Amino acid sequence: MFVRELYAAAALLLVALGLYCIASKRNLIKTIIGIELATLGVNLSIMSNGLRIVEETPAVDALAQSMTIVSIAIGASVAALALALAVNIYRHYGTLDTSKLRRLRW
Amino acid sequence: MVAVIPEYLIPIPEYLIPVTVLMCAAALVPLIDAICRKAGFERSPGIVATAAFAIAFAYLLKEAASLPLEGSFRPFGGTSLGVELKVDSLSVYMSLVFCGLGLAASLYSIEYMKEDTGLDRFFLLLLTLVAGMMGVVSSNDFFNLYVFWEFMALSSYALVSFRKYTWEAVEAGFKYLVMSTLGSLAVLYGISILYGLAGTTNFEGIRQVLAGSTSEAAYLALALIIAGFGVTAALVPFHTWLPDAHPAAPSSISAMLSGVVIKTGAYAILWSLFKIFDPGEYGYGAVLMGFGALTMTVANVMAIMQRDVKRFLAYSSIANMGYIITGLGIAARALGVHGDVAAASLALLGALFHVLNHALGKGLSFLCAGCLIHEVGTRDIREMEGIGAKMPATAGSMAVGLLTLAGVPPLSGFWSKLFIVAAGLGIPGDPYMVLITALFIANSVIAAAYYLWLLQRLAFKSPTERASKAKEVSAIMLAPVVALAAMCILVTIFLGPTIRLIEYAVGVIVGG
């Protein structure tokens, strides 16, 4: 019935959670987790938009699946790079607290 | 029996060779470096990368000679699984700008980066950066564009924080990564909404479905796309990463980022908006003009206050993006509200010409700033005063770049701004357009003033203690700088042919 709307709402919720996490948390790792949550939400949004009801059975378009897989791979590379930078930040500052490393105006 | 060759095995068309060359070279750089290092030769990455850029650039020049050309390529056959590559005058023009500056930056980096380690990775990332940008301009499918976009973005995050032993590079890189990734996610969310509406991610397919009607979902997608690409295009208020990231990167990368990477954002806004959304029905021209005016005003005010030469140039890049986005906005409004194709073409011509002028001028200024920093050892403008007498070739080239950016009349930077202003004032009876154009003129004057002020401080003041010890940089670093300065002047001399090339590119948006 409302399968597509349910998934779309869940996707929006995940994106909102991710943004909240990025905006409110001061730990770099939590910021990265926030980015990943938002990425997951967007991936779910692609899947929900590719949902087709064929003879009362939900099925997902192949294009949406291929897009989501590529997007997961891109999300993984972004996370890897972000974590690598977090390691380097820890080496410079000895902390992952963003409020302690604002030498640049954030 | 004739064996049936699967369609995805057919060889790539000729116009995709430049991107392919860069991608293959990126894969080969570490391999060749590993072999050469055993033989005791450590400079192979820079040479391989520069050679690849030169080959790709030569190919693009050959293509530019045979304009207008058009073609598209679906490697997976008719049922395009989210992949379609195209070639047209616009993509050839943009690729030429990207690849040309890439060639200069690569040649410059051979000498500039010689004290750093891990150069195979540096040149690999530089190659994938340019390949990603050229992929963005040759995508005819929104998801395909997104993948190339991320290719470019990931390379640039890594390049900004390449000198990971400095706190500034790492912190600026992380900030850039967070903001730019959020922008990319906004774009991807917009793509997913459009895909839900149209059932395809192909630009042409989405346009056909959306034509003739507006819906809230499409407006949401439009807003997400402008905001998302706006992060990379450094639209105020999404610009805060740029003044940190551009100065923190090595100078040749600053030149690439300020010169062309942010232009990819402008291209993506141009292509996805004009190709998918009808400017009349969605009326985004006013929004783009508003963003453009805000961007140039804020950035020009901030630029005056900077003491760090690279931060100064970074803010002036934001201001120049404001000019380009305003040009796009004027074009969209002229086309959508007034139905004036001539004014829209003129504004687009100005905006695309300004892409070239700013790429040349800002690339040149950043490379020169790199030479100055290399000699003086600081980025503080006050310490660099009067260095012109000690480094005449560098300072002379920088003068050409700054005068181009300032828009001093015979130079090409003047003409691109003039086209945008002429288009904005060419439609009587639209007070909003006249207001934005007046702001545009005021900003150009302010910008010209601070470029000339910087030039005056560098060239005509009596040298400071540190500046008087400086000497001219080596020939291999000077070669790309002088070449870019020569390009600035050549574009001015061959104004006619250059504008004809850009007119073909404009024709792709409004004429075809």
Coordinates of C-alpha atoms in Angstrom, one line a residue:
Chain A
M1 CA 0.0 0.0 0.0
F2 CA 2.2 2.8 1.3
V3 CA 5.5 0.8 1.0
R4 CA 7.1 3.5 -1.1
E5 CA 6.0 6.3 1.2
L6 CA 7.2 4.4 4.3
Y7 CA 10.7 3.9 2.8
A8 CA 10.9 7.5 1.7
A9 CA 9.9 8.6 5.2
A10 CA 12.6 6.3 6.7
A11 CA 15.1 7.7 4.3
L12 CA 14.3 11.3 5.3
L13 CA 14.5 10.3 8.9
L14 CA 18.0 8.8 8.4
V15 CA 19.2 12.0 6.6
A16 CA 17.8 14.2 9.4
L17 CA 19.5 12.0 12.0
G18 CA 22.8 12.2 10.1
L19 CA 22.6 16.0 9.8
Y20 CA 21.7 16.3 13.5
C21 CA 24.6 14.2 14.4
I22 CA 27.0 16.3 12.3
A23 CA 25.6 19.6 13.7
S24 CA 25.5 18.7 17.4
K25 CA 28.4 16.3 18.0
R26 CA 31.9 17.5 18.7
N27 CA 33.8 14.3 18.2
L28 CA 35.3 13.8 14.7
I29 CA 34.4 10.1 14.6
K30 CA 30.8 11.0 15.4
T31 CA 30.8 13.6 12.6
I32 CA 31.9 10.8 10.3
I33 CA 29.2 8.5 11.6
G34 CA 26.7 11.4 10.9
I35 CA 28.0 11.6 7.3
E36 CA 27.6 7.8 6.9
L37 CA 24.0 7.9 8.3
A38 CA 23.1 10.7 5.8
T39 CA 24.6 8.6 3.0
L40 CA 22.6 5.6 4.1
G41 CA 19.4 7.7 4.1
V42 CA 20.1 9.0 0.5
N43 CA 20.8 5.4 -0.6
L44 CA 17.5 4.3 0.9
S45 CA 15.8 7.2 -0.9
I46 CA 17.2 6.0 -4.2
M47 CA 15.8 2.5 -3.5
S48 CA 12.4 3.9 -2.4
N49 CA 12.2 5.9 -5.6
G50 CA 13.0 2.9 -7.7
L51 CA 10.3 0.8 -6.1
R52 CA 7.6 -0.4 -8.5
I53 CA 4.5 -2.4 -7.6
V54 CA 4.3 -5.2 -10.1
E55 CA 1.2 -7.3 -9.7
E56 CA 0.9 -6.3 -6.1
T57 CA 4.4 -7.4 -5.3
P58 CA 7.0 -4.7 -4.7
A59 CA 10.0 -4.9 -6.9
V60 CA 13.0 -2.5 -7.3
D61 CA 14.2 -1.2 -10.7
A62 CA 17.6 -2.5 -11.7
L63 CA 18.8 1.1 -12.3
A64 CA 18.1 2.0 -8.7
Q65 CA 20.0 -1.1 -7.5
S66 CA 23.1 -0.3 -9.7
M67 CA 23.0 3.3 -8.5
T68 CA 22.8 2.3 -4.9
I69 CA 25.7 -0.1 -5.1
V70 CA 27.9 2.5 -6.8
S71 CA 26.8 5.1 -4.2
I72 CA 27.7 2.7 -1.3
A73 CA 31.2 2.3 -2.8
I74 CA 31.6 6.0 -3.0
G75 CA 30.4 6.4 0.5
A76 CA 32.9 3.9 1.7
S77 CA 35.8 5.8 0.0
V78 CA 34.6 9.0 1.5
A79 CA 34.5 7.4 5.0
A80 CA 38.0 5.9 4.5
L81 CA 39.4 9.3 3.5
A82 CA 37.6 11.0 6.4
L83 CA 38.9 8.5 8.9
A84 CA 42.5 8.8 7.5
L85 CA 42.2 12.6 8.1
A86 CA 40.8 12.0 11.6
V87 CA 43.9 9.9 12.4
N88 CA 46.2 12.7 11.2
I89 CA 44.2 15.3 13.1
Y90 CA 44.6 13.1 16.2
R91 CA 48.4 13.0 15.6
H92 CA 48.6 16.8 15.4
Y93 CA 46.3 17.8 18.3
G94 CA 46.1 14.7 20.5
T95 CA 42.3 15.0 20.6
L96 CA 39.3 14.4 18.4
D97 CA 37.3 17.2 20.0
T98 CA 36.4 19.7 17.3
S99 CA 36.0 22.5 19.8
K100 CA 39.7 22.2 20.6
L101 CA 41.0 22.3 17.1
R102 CA 39.3 25.4 15.7
R103 CA 42.5 27.2 14.7
L104 CA 40.7 27.8 11.4
R105 CA 37.5 29.6 11.6
W106 CA 35.0 26.7 11.2
Chain B
M1 CA 28.0 -18.4 -37.4
V2 CA 28.9 -14.9 -36.5
A3 CA 29.8 -14.4 -32.9
V4 CA 27.6 -11.8 -31.4
I5 CA 29.9 -9.2 -29.7
P6 CA 28.2 -7.8 -26.6
E7 CA 27.6 -4.1 -26.9
Y8 CA 29.6 -3.2 -23.9
L9 CA 32.8 -4.6 -25.5
I10 CA 32.7 -2.1 -28.4
P11 CA 35.7 0.2 -28.4
I12 CA 35.3 3.7 -27.0
P13 CA 34.6 6.5 -29.4
E14 CA 37.5 8.8 -30.3
Y15 CA 36.2 11.8 -28.4
L16 CA 36.6 10.0 -25.1
I17 CA 40.3 9.5 -25.6
P18 CA 41.4 12.5 -23.5
V19 CA 39.6 11.2 -20.4
T20 CA 40.8 7.7 -21.0
V21 CA 44.4 8.9 -21.5
L22 CA 44.3 10.6 -18.1
M23 CA 42.8 7.7 -16.3
C24 CA 45.3 5.2 -17.8
A25 CA 48.2 7.5 -16.9
A26 CA 46.9 7.8 -13.4
A27 CA 47.1 4.0 -13.1
L28 CA 50.5 3.9 -14.7
V29 CA 52.2 6.7 -12.6
P30 CA 52.9 4.5 -9.5
L31 CA 53.9 1.6 -11.6
I32 CA 56.4 3.6 -13.7
D33 CA 57.7 5.3 -10.5
A34 CA 58.3 1.9 -8.9
I35 CA 60.4 0.8 -11.9
C36 CA 62.3 4.1 -12.3
R37 CA 63.0 4.3 -8.5
K38 CA 64.9 1.0 -8.8
A39 CA 67.0 2.6 -11.5
G40 CA 67.6 5.6 -9.3
F41 CA 65.4 8.1 -11.2
E42 CA 62.9 9.8 -8.9
R43 CA 61.2 12.4 -11.1
S44 CA 59.2 10.1 -13.3
P45 CA 55.7 10.8 -11.9
G46 CA 55.8 14.4 -12.9
I47 CA 57.1 13.7 -16.3
V48 CA 54.5 10.9 -17.0
A49 CA 51.7 13.1 -15.7
T50 CA 52.8 16.2 -17.7
A51 CA 53.1 14.0 -20.9
A52 CA 49.6 12.6 -20.4
F53 CA 48.2 16.1 -19.9
A54 CA 50.0 17.2 -23.1
I55 CA 48.6 14.3 -25.1
A56 CA 45.1 14.9 -23.8
F57 CA 45.4 18.6 -24.5
A58 CA 46.6 18.1 -28.0
Y59 CA 43.6 15.8 -28.7
L60 CA 41.2 18.4 -27.3
L61 CA 42.8 21.1 -29.5
K62 CA 42.2 18.8 -32.5
E63 CA 38.6 18.4 -31.5
A64 CA 38.2 22.1 -31.0
A65 CA 39.3 22.7 -34.6
S66 CA 36.5 20.5 -35.9
L67 CA 33.6 22.1 -33.9
P68 CA 30.7 22.0 -33.8
L69 CA 30.5 18.3 -33.2
E70 CA 28.0 16.2 -31.4
G71 CA 27.8 12.6 -30.3
S72 CA 26.7 10.4 -27.4
F73 CA 27.8 7.0 -26.3
R74 CA 25.9 4.4 -24.3
P75 CA 28.3 1.6 -23.3
F76 CA 25.4 -0.6 -22.2
G77 CA 23.3 -0.3 -25.3
G78 CA 19.9 1.2 -25.5
T79 CA 18.8 0.4 -22.0
S80 CA 21.3 2.8 -20.6
L81 CA 22.0 1.6 -17.0
G82 CA 22.6 5.1 -15.8
V83 CA 25.6 5.6 -18.1
E84 CA 25.7 7.9 -21.1
L85 CA 28.6 9.9 -22.3
K86 CA 28.4 12.7 -24.8
V87 CA 30.5 15.2 -26.6
D88 CA 29.5 18.6 -27.7
S89 CA 31.0 22.1 -28.1
L90 CA 30.4 22.9 -24.5
S91 CA 32.2 19.8 -23.2
V92 CA 35.1 20.3 -25.5
Y93 CA 35.4 23.9 -24.4
M94 CA 35.3 23.1 -20.7
S95 CA 37.7 20.2 -21.1
L96 CA 40.1 22.4 -22.9
V97 CA 40.1 24.9 -19.9
F98 CA 40.5 22.1 -17.4
C99 CA 43.2 20.2 -19.2
G100 CA 45.1 23.3 -20.1
L101 CA 45.4 24.4 -16.5
G102 CA 46.1 20.8 -15.5
L103 CA 49.1 20.8 -17.9
A104 CA 50.4 24.1 -16.4
A105 CA 49.9 22.9 -12.8
S106 CA 51.6 19.6 -13.5
L107 CA 54.6 21.1 -15.1
Y108 CA 54.9 23.6 -12.3
S109 CA 54.6 20.9 -9.7
I110 CA 57.6 19.0 -11.0
E111 CA 59.9 21.6 -9.5
Y112 CA 57.6 23.1 -6.8
M113 CA 56.9 19.7 -5.1
K114 CA 60.4 18.3 -5.5
E115 CA 61.0 18.4 -1.7
D116 CA 57.9 16.5 -0.9
T117 CA 57.6 12.7 -0.7
G118 CA 54.9 10.5 -2.2
L119 CA 54.9 12.3 -5.5
D120 CA 53.5 9.3 -7.3
R121 CA 50.4 9.7 -5.3
F122 CA 50.4 13.4 -5.8
F123 CA 50.4 13.2 -9.6
L124 CA 48.0 10.3 -9.6
L125 CA 45.5 12.4 -7.7
L126 CA 46.2 15.4 -10.0
L127 CA 45.4 13.2 -13.0
T128 CA 42.2 11.7 -11.5
L129 CA 41.1 15.3 -10.5
V130 CA 41.3 16.5 -14.1
A131 CA 39.8 13.2 -15.4
G132 CA 36.9 13.6 -13.0
M133 CA 36.2 17.1 -14.1
M134 CA 36.4 16.2 -17.8
G135 CA 34.1 13.3 -17.0
V136 CA 31.6 15.6 -15.4
V137 CA 31.4 17.8 -18.5
S138 CA 31.0 14.8 -20.8
S139 CA 28.2 13.1 -18.9
N140 CA 24.7 13.1 -20.3
D141 CA 23.3 11.2 -17.4
F142 CA 22.7 12.6 -13.9
F143 CA 24.0 9.6 -12.0
N144 CA 27.0 9.3 -14.3
L145 CA 27.7 13.0 -13.6
Y146 CA 27.5 12.3 -9.9
V147 CA 30.1 9.5 -10.0
F148 CA 32.6 11.6 -11.9
W149 CA 31.8 14.4 -9.5
E150 CA 32.8 12.3 -6.6
F151 CA 35.9 11.2 -8.5
M152 CA 36.9 14.8 -8.7
A153 CA 35.8 15.6 -5.1
L154 CA 37.7 12.7 -3.5
S155 CA 40.9 13.6 -5.4
S156 CA 40.6 17.2 -4.3
Y157 CA 40.1 16.4 -0.6
A158 CA 43.2 14.2 -0.7
L159 CA 45.2 16.9 -2.5
V160 CA 44.2 19.7 -0.1
S161 CA 45.5 17.7 2.8
F162 CA 48.5 16.3 0.8
R163 CA 51.0 17.9 3.2
K164 CA 49.6 16.0 6.1
Y165 CA 52.4 16.9 8.4
T166 CA 51.0 20.5 8.7
W167 CA 48.0 21.0 11.0
E168 CA 46.4 23.5 8.6
A169 CA 46.3 21.2 5.6
V170 CA 44.7 18.3 7.6
E171 CA 42.1 20.5 9.3
A172 CA 41.2 22.4 6.2
G173 CA 40.9 19.1 4.3
F174 CA 38.6 17.7 6.9
K175 CA 36.4 20.7 6.8
Y176 CA 36.3 20.7 3.0
L177 CA 35.4 17.0 3.1
V178 CA 32.5 17.4 5.5
M179 CA 31.0 20.3 3.7
S180 CA 31.5 19.1 0.2
T181 CA 30.2 15.6 1.0
L182 CA 27.1 17.1 2.4
G183 CA 26.7 19.1 -0.8
S184 CA 27.2 15.9 -2.8
L185 CA 24.6 14.1 -0.7
A186 CA 22.1 17.0 -1.3
V187 CA 22.7 16.5 -5.0
L188 CA 22.2 12.8 -4.8
Y189 CA 19.0 13.2 -2.9
G190 CA 17.8 15.6 -5.6
I191 CA 18.8 13.0 -8.2
S192 CA 16.8 10.3 -6.4
I193 CA 13.7 12.6 -6.3
L194 CA 14.1 13.3 -10.1
Y195 CA 14.6 9.6 -10.7
G196 CA 11.4 8.9 -8.7
L197 CA 9.5 11.4 -10.9
A198 CA 10.9 10.4 -14.2
G199 CA 12.0 6.7 -13.9
T200 CA 15.3 7.5 -15.5
T201 CA 18.4 9.5 -14.7
N202 CA 19.1 10.5 -18.3
F203 CA 19.0 14.3 -18.7
E204 CA 17.0 14.1 -21.9
G205 CA 14.6 11.6 -20.3
I206 CA 14.0 13.7 -17.2
R207 CA 13.4 16.8 -19.3
Q208 CA 10.8 15.1 -21.4
V209 CA 8.9 13.9 -18.3
L210 CA 9.1 17.3 -16.4
A211 CA 8.2 19.4 -19.5
G212 CA 5.0 21.3 -19.3
S213 CA 4.2 20.9 -15.6
T214 CA 5.7 21.8 -12.2
S215 CA 5.4 19.9 -9.0
E216 CA 6.6 20.4 -5.4
A217 CA 8.9 17.4 -5.6
A218 CA 10.6 18.9 -8.7
Y219 CA 11.1 22.2 -6.9
L220 CA 12.6 20.4 -3.9
A221 CA 15.0 18.6 -6.3
L222 CA 15.9 21.9 -7.9
A223 CA 16.6 23.5 -4.5
L224 CA 18.7 20.5 -3.4
I225 CA 20.7 20.6 -6.7
I226 CA 21.4 24.3 -6.5
A227 CA 22.5 24.1 -2.8
G228 CA 24.5 20.9 -3.4
F229 CA 26.5 22.1 -6.4
G230 CA 26.6 25.5 -4.8
V231 CA 28.9 24.1 -2.1
T232 CA 31.6 23.3 -4.7
A233 CA 30.8 26.5 -6.6
A234 CA 31.4 28.4 -3.3
L235 CA 28.1 30.3 -3.3
V236 CA 27.6 32.3 -0.1
P237 CA 26.5 31.0 2.4
F238 CA 28.0 27.6 1.4
H239 CA 31.5 29.1 0.8
T240 CA 33.1 28.8 4.2
W241 CA 35.4 25.8 3.3
L242 CA 37.0 27.6 0.4
P243 CA 39.1 30.3 2.2
D244 CA 40.6 27.6 4.4
A245 CA 41.0 24.8 1.9
H246 CA 42.6 26.8 -1.0
P247 CA 45.4 28.4 1.0
A248 CA 46.2 25.2 2.8
A249 CA 46.8 23.2 -0.4
P250 CA 50.1 23.3 -2.3
S251 CA 50.2 26.3 -4.6
S252 CA 49.8 24.3 -7.8
I253 CA 46.7 22.6 -6.3
S254 CA 45.3 26.0 -5.2
A255 CA 45.6 27.1 -8.8
M256 CA 43.7 24.0 -9.9
L257 CA 41.0 24.4 -7.2
S258 CA 40.4 28.1 -7.7
G259 CA 41.0 28.0 -11.4
V260 CA 38.9 25.1 -12.5
V261 CA 37.4 22.8 -9.7
I262 CA 34.9 25.5 -8.6
K263 CA 34.0 26.1 -12.2
T264 CA 32.9 22.5 -12.4
G265 CA 30.3 23.5 -9.8
A266 CA 29.1 26.3 -12.1
Y267 CA 29.0 24.0 -15.1
A268 CA 27.0 21.4 -13.1
I269 CA 24.5 24.1 -12.1
L270 CA 24.3 25.4 -15.7
W271 CA 23.9 22.0 -17.3
S272 CA 21.5 20.4 -14.8
L273 CA 19.3 23.4 -14.5
F274 CA 19.1 24.5 -18.1
K275 CA 18.9 20.9 -19.4
I276 CA 16.2 19.6 -17.0
F277 CA 14.1 22.6 -15.7
D278 CA 12.5 25.0 -18.0
P279 CA 13.6 28.5 -16.9
G280 CA 10.2 29.9 -17.6
E281 CA 8.2 27.5 -15.5
Y282 CA 10.6 27.2 -12.6
G283 CA 11.9 30.8 -12.6
Y284 CA 15.3 30.0 -11.0
G285 CA 16.9 32.9 -12.8
A286 CA 16.0 35.3 -10.0
V287 CA 17.4 32.8 -7.4
L288 CA 20.7 32.4 -9.2
M289 CA 21.0 36.2 -9.6
G290 CA 20.3 36.7 -5.9
F291 CA 22.9 34.1 -5.0
G292 CA 25.4 35.6 -7.4
A293 CA 25.0 39.1 -6.1
L294 CA 25.3 38.0 -2.5
T295 CA 28.3 35.9 -3.2
M296 CA 30.3 38.7 -5.0
T297 CA 29.4 41.3 -2.4
V298 CA 30.3 39.3 0.6
A299 CA 33.5 37.9 -1.0
N300 CA 34.7 41.3 -2.1
V301 CA 34.3 42.8 1.3
M302 CA 36.1 39.9 2.9
A303 CA 38.9 40.0 0.3
I304 CA 39.9 43.5 1.2
M305 CA 40.6 42.5 4.8
Q306 CA 43.0 39.7 4.1
R307 CA 46.7 39.8 4.8
D308 CA 47.5 36.3 3.6
V309 CA 48.1 36.4 -0.2
K310 CA 46.5 33.0 -0.9
R311 CA 43.5 33.8 1.3
F312 CA 43.1 37.0 -0.6
L313 CA 43.2 35.2 -3.9
A314 CA 40.7 32.6 -2.5
Y315 CA 38.2 35.2 -1.6
S316 CA 38.5 36.9 -4.9
S317 CA 37.8 33.4 -6.5
I318 CA 34.5 33.4 -4.6
A319 CA 33.7 36.8 -5.9
N320 CA 34.4 35.7 -9.5
M321 CA 32.1 32.7 -9.0
G322 CA 29.5 35.3 -8.0
Y323 CA 30.0 37.0 -11.4
I324 CA 29.7 33.7 -13.3
I325 CA 26.5 32.6 -11.4
T326 CA 25.0 36.1 -11.9
G327 CA 25.7 35.7 -15.6
L328 CA 23.8 32.3 -15.6
G329 CA 21.0 33.9 -13.6
I330 CA 20.6 36.8 -16.1
A331 CA 20.6 34.2 -18.9
A332 CA 17.9 32.1 -17.2
R333 CA 15.7 35.2 -16.4
A334 CA 16.1 36.6 -19.9
L335 CA 15.2 33.2 -21.4
G336 CA 12.4 32.4 -19.0
V337 CA 10.7 35.6 -18.1
H338 CA 11.4 37.8 -21.1
G339 CA 11.9 35.1 -23.8
D340 CA 14.9 37.1 -25.1
V341 CA 17.2 34.6 -26.6
A342 CA 19.7 37.2 -27.8
A343 CA 20.2 38.6 -24.3
A344 CA 20.4 35.1 -22.8
S345 CA 23.0 34.1 -25.3
L346 CA 25.0 37.2 -24.5
A347 CA 24.9 36.6 -20.8
L348 CA 25.9 32.9 -21.2
L349 CA 28.7 34.0 -23.6
G350 CA 29.9 36.3 -20.9
A351 CA 29.6 33.7 -18.1
L352 CA 31.4 31.0 -20.1
F353 CA 34.1 33.4 -21.3
H354 CA 34.6 34.5 -17.7
V355 CA 35.2 30.8 -16.8
L356 CA 38.2 30.9 -19.2
N357 CA 39.4 34.3 -18.1
H358 CA 39.2 33.5 -14.4
A359 CA 40.8 30.1 -14.9
L360 CA 43.8 31.7 -16.7
G361 CA 44.0 34.8 -14.4
K362 CA 43.5 33.0 -11.1
G363 CA 45.6 30.0 -12.1
L364 CA 48.4 32.3 -13.1
S365 CA 48.1 34.4 -9.9
F366 CA 48.2 31.3 -7.6
L367 CA 51.2 29.9 -9.4
C368 CA 53.0 33.3 -9.1
A369 CA 52.0 33.5 -5.4
G370 CA 53.5 30.0 -5.1
C371 CA 56.8 31.3 -6.5
L372 CA 56.7 34.3 -4.2
I373 CA 56.0 32.1 -1.1
H374 CA 58.7 29.7 -2.2
E375 CA 61.2 32.6 -2.1
V376 CA 60.0 34.7 0.8
G377 CA 58.9 31.8 3.0
T378 CA 55.7 33.4 4.2
R379 CA 52.2 34.1 2.9
D380 CA 51.9 37.6 4.5
I381 CA 51.5 40.3 1.9
R382 CA 53.2 42.8 4.1
E383 CA 56.4 40.8 4.0
M384 CA 56.3 40.5 0.2
E385 CA 56.1 44.2 -0.5
G386 CA 58.4 45.4 -3.2
I387 CA 59.4 41.9 -4.3
G388 CA 58.8 42.9 -7.9
A389 CA 62.2 44.3 -8.4
K390 CA 63.9 41.0 -7.3
M391 CA 61.6 38.7 -9.3
P392 CA 60.8 40.6 -12.5
A393 CA 59.5 37.7 -14.6
T394 CA 57.2 36.3 -11.8
A395 CA 55.9 39.7 -10.8
G396 CA 55.4 40.7 -14.5
S397 CA 53.4 37.6 -15.1
M398 CA 51.4 38.1 -11.9
A399 CA 50.7 41.7 -13.1
V400 CA 49.2 40.3 -16.3
G401 CA 47.0 37.9 -14.3
L402 CA 45.9 40.5 -11.8
L403 CA 45.1 43.0 -14.6
T404 CA 43.0 40.3 -16.4
L405 CA 41.1 39.6 -13.2
A406 CA 40.7 43.3 -12.6
G407 CA 39.1 43.6 -16.0
V408 CA 41.4 46.4 -17.3
P409 CA 40.1 47.2 -20.8
P410 CA 42.1 45.7 -23.5
L411 CA 42.5 42.4 -21.6
S412 CA 40.0 39.6 -22.0
G413 CA 38.7 39.9 -18.4
F414 CA 37.1 43.2 -19.4
W415 CA 35.1 41.7 -22.3
S416 CA 33.5 38.9 -20.4
K417 CA 32.3 41.3 -17.7
L418 CA 31.1 43.7 -20.4
F419 CA 29.0 40.9 -22.0
I420 CA 27.3 40.1 -18.8
V421 CA 26.6 43.8 -18.0
A422 CA 25.3 44.4 -21.6
A423 CA 23.0 41.5 -21.3
G424 CA 21.7 42.6 -17.9
L425 CA 21.1 46.2 -19.0
G426 CA 19.8 45.1 -22.4
I427 CA 16.3 44.3 -21.1
P428 CA 14.5 47.5 -20.1
G429 CA 11.7 47.4 -17.6
D430 CA 13.0 44.8 -15.2
P431 CA 14.1 46.7 -12.1
Y432 CA 15.4 43.5 -10.4
M433 CA 17.8 42.8 -13.3
V434 CA 18.9 46.4 -13.4
L435 CA 19.6 46.4 -9.6
I436 CA 21.6 43.2 -9.8
T437 CA 23.6 44.5 -12.8
A438 CA 24.3 47.7 -10.9
L439 CA 25.6 45.6 -8.0
F440 CA 27.7 43.7 -10.5
I441 CA 29.3 46.9 -11.9
A442 CA 30.0 48.2 -8.3
N443 CA 31.6 44.9 -7.3
S444 CA 33.8 44.9 -10.5
V445 CA 35.1 48.4 -9.6
I446 CA 35.8 47.4 -6.0
A447 CA 37.6 44.2 -7.2
A448 CA 39.6 46.1 -9.7
A449 CA 40.7 48.5 -6.9
Y450 CA 42.0 45.8 -4.6
Y451 CA 43.8 43.8 -7.4
L452 CA 45.6 47.0 -8.4
W453 CA 46.4 47.8 -4.8
L454 CA 47.9 44.3 -4.4
L455 CA 49.9 44.8 -7.6
Q456 CA 51.1 48.2 -6.4
R457 CA 52.3 46.8 -3.1
L458 CA 54.1 43.9 -4.7
A459 CA 55.7 45.9 -7.5
F460 CA 56.3 49.5 -6.5
K461 CA 56.9 49.6 -2.7
S462 CA 60.5 49.6 -1.4
P463 CA 61.5 46.0 -0.7
T464 CA 61.2 44.6 2.9
E465 CA 64.1 42.8 4.5
R466 CA 62.8 39.4 3.5
A467 CA 61.8 40.4 0.0
S468 CA 65.2 41.9 -0.8
K469 CA 66.8 38.5 -0.3
A470 CA 64.6 36.8 -2.9
K471 CA 65.8 35.8 -6.3
E472 CA 64.1 34.6 -9.5
V473 CA 62.8 31.0 -9.4
S474 CA 64.2 28.3 -11.7
A475 CA 63.2 28.2 -15.3
I476 CA 61.1 25.0 -15.1
M477 CA 58.8 26.7 -12.5
L478 CA 58.8 29.9 -14.5
A479 CA 57.8 28.2 -17.8
P480 CA 54.1 27.4 -17.0
V481 CA 53.8 30.9 -15.3
V482 CA 55.0 32.7 -18.4
A483 CA 53.0 30.4 -20.6
L484 CA 49.8 31.2 -18.8
A485 CA 50.6 35.0 -18.9
A486 CA 51.2 34.6 -22.7
M487 CA 47.8 32.8 -22.9
C488 CA 46.1 35.7 -21.2
I489 CA 47.5 38.1 -23.8
L490 CA 46.9 35.7 -26.7
V491 CA 43.2 35.3 -25.8
T492 CA 42.9 39.1 -25.9
I493 CA 44.7 39.2 -29.3
F494 CA 42.6 36.4 -30.8
L495 CA 39.4 37.6 -29.2
G496 CA 37.4 36.8 -32.3
P497 CA 38.3 33.1 -32.7
T498 CA 37.9 32.5 -28.9
I499 CA 34.4 34.0 -28.9
R500 CA 33.5 32.0 -31.9
L501 CA 34.5 28.8 -30.0
I502 CA 32.4 29.9 -26.9
E503 CA 29.5 30.8 -29.2
Y504 CA 29.4 27.1 -30.3
A505 CA 29.3 26.2 -26.6
V506 CA 26.5 28.6 -25.9
G507 CA 24.6 27.2 -28.8
V508 CA 24.5 23.8 -27.0
I509 CA 22.4 25.4 -24.2
V510 CA 20.1 27.9 -26.0
G511 CA 20.3 27.1 -29.6
G512 CA 20.1 23.4 -29.8

